[in-house]
Amino acid sequence: MKKILFVCLGNICRSPTAEGVMNKLLEEKNLSNRIECDSAGTSSVHSGELPDSRSIKHALKRGVSMNSRSRHFDKSVDFDKFDLILVMDKNNFRSIKNQDLNNIYSSKIRLMTDFCSSTKVDEVPDPYFSGDEGFETVLDILEDATEGLLKYLLNED
Ligand code: 4NP
């Protein structure tokens, strides 16, 4: 069983969406027993909250359901527990890297957009202050990235 963690700032928009999109893909391919997903935020401001209602609404239109509660990234647990930590943007990537004080976990920490193939972007943009199109863009990028991520994980076996 491989364990992967998706990380953004608040853990209410991008990373729970990534978790939901990946879980849907795994279910479709009957791989839910091989890869386990979770998500977390570098900020604890929204800890305990359900995903943003706009994220839920846009994800549902694509058959993706999300019901995880926001939690803060915990360096004392998460670095060891997860095989791969997929971060949504460069600020949060730096934040996670900075918590890896001795650079022990560098190879586990990746930008989610590294796994995109058709979308030419280098971050998943924060949709929190955007309109509907921001949430659709997040889903477009994540649908592309999760396909690439799954191929990567299966090739590693
Ligand atoms: P997320 O989006 O990092 O994708 O969950 C955000 C959620 C909340 C805030 C910013 C981004 N905020 O400023 O509260």
Short mmCIF file of C-alpha atoms in Angstrom, two decimals, residues 60-128:
data_model
loop_
_atom_site.label_atom_id
_atom_site.label_comp_id
_atom_site.label_asym_id
_atom_site.label_seq_id
_atom_site.Cartn_x
_atom_site.Cartn_y
_atom_site.Cartn_z
CA LEU A 60 -19.59 17.26 -7.76
CA LYS A 61 -20.30 18.40 -11.33
CA ARG A 62 -17.44 16.09 -12.36
CA GLY A 63 -18.55 13.21 -10.15
CA VAL A 64 -15.97 13.93 -7.46
CA SER A 65 -17.12 13.91 -3.84
CA MET A 66 -15.08 15.26 -0.94
CA ASN A 67 -15.86 14.96 2.74
CA SER A 68 -12.53 15.19 4.55
CA ARG A 69 -12.00 17.73 7.34
CA SER A 70 -9.18 20.25 7.12
CA ARG A 71 -6.08 19.42 9.15
CA HIS A 72 -2.69 21.01 9.65
CA PHE A 73 0.39 19.34 8.14
CA ASP A 74 2.21 17.60 10.99
CA LYS A 75 5.92 17.26 10.29
CA SER A 76 6.40 14.84 13.20
CA VAL A 77 4.04 12.32 11.59
CA ASP A 78 3.51 13.13 7.91
CA PHE A 79 7.09 13.09 6.62
CA ASP A 80 7.56 9.49 7.75
CA LYS A 81 4.05 8.24 7.12
CA PHE A 82 3.71 9.24 3.46
CA ASP A 83 5.68 7.99 0.46
CA LEU A 84 4.97 11.11 -1.55
CA ILE A 85 3.93 14.64 -0.53
CA LEU A 86 2.35 16.55 -3.42
CA VAL A 87 2.25 20.28 -2.95
CA MET A 88 -0.04 22.59 -4.91
CA ASP A 89 2.10 25.72 -5.28
CA LYS A 90 5.59 27.07 -4.78
CA ASN A 91 4.89 28.96 -1.55
CA ASN A 92 3.56 25.85 0.12
CA PHE A 93 6.35 23.78 -1.42
CA ARG A 94 8.85 26.08 0.31
CA SER A 95 6.89 25.89 3.54
CA ILE A 96 7.04 22.08 3.54
CA LYS A 97 10.71 22.02 2.47
CA ASN A 98 11.57 24.42 5.30
CA GLN A 99 10.08 22.01 7.82
CA ASP A 100 12.39 19.26 6.55
CA LEU A 101 15.27 20.77 8.51
CA ASN A 102 17.92 18.19 7.58
CA ASN A 103 16.72 17.60 4.02
CA ILE A 104 15.92 13.99 4.80
CA TYR A 105 12.63 13.92 2.95
CA SER A 106 13.47 15.99 -0.17
CA SER A 107 12.81 13.17 -2.60
CA LYS A 108 9.28 12.72 -1.23
CA ILE A 109 8.30 16.37 -1.68
CA ARG A 110 7.07 17.24 -5.18
CA LEU A 111 5.01 19.90 -6.90
CA MET A 112 1.70 18.43 -8.08
CA THR A 113 2.09 20.11 -11.46
CA ASP A 114 5.27 18.07 -12.14
CA PHE A 115 2.86 15.29 -13.11
CA CYS A 116 0.82 17.30 -15.64
CA SER A 117 1.09 16.35 -19.28
CA SER A 118 -1.46 18.37 -21.27
CA THR A 119 -1.63 21.40 -18.94
CA LYS A 120 1.36 23.71 -19.12
CA VAL A 121 1.37 25.26 -15.66
CA ASP A 122 3.86 25.24 -12.80
CA GLU A 123 1.41 25.66 -9.92
CA VAL A 124 -2.21 24.91 -9.03
CA PRO A 125 -3.45 28.49 -8.51
CA ASP A 126 -5.22 29.37 -5.28
CA PRO A 127 -8.94 29.69 -6.17
CA TYR A 128 -10.06 31.09 -2.79
#
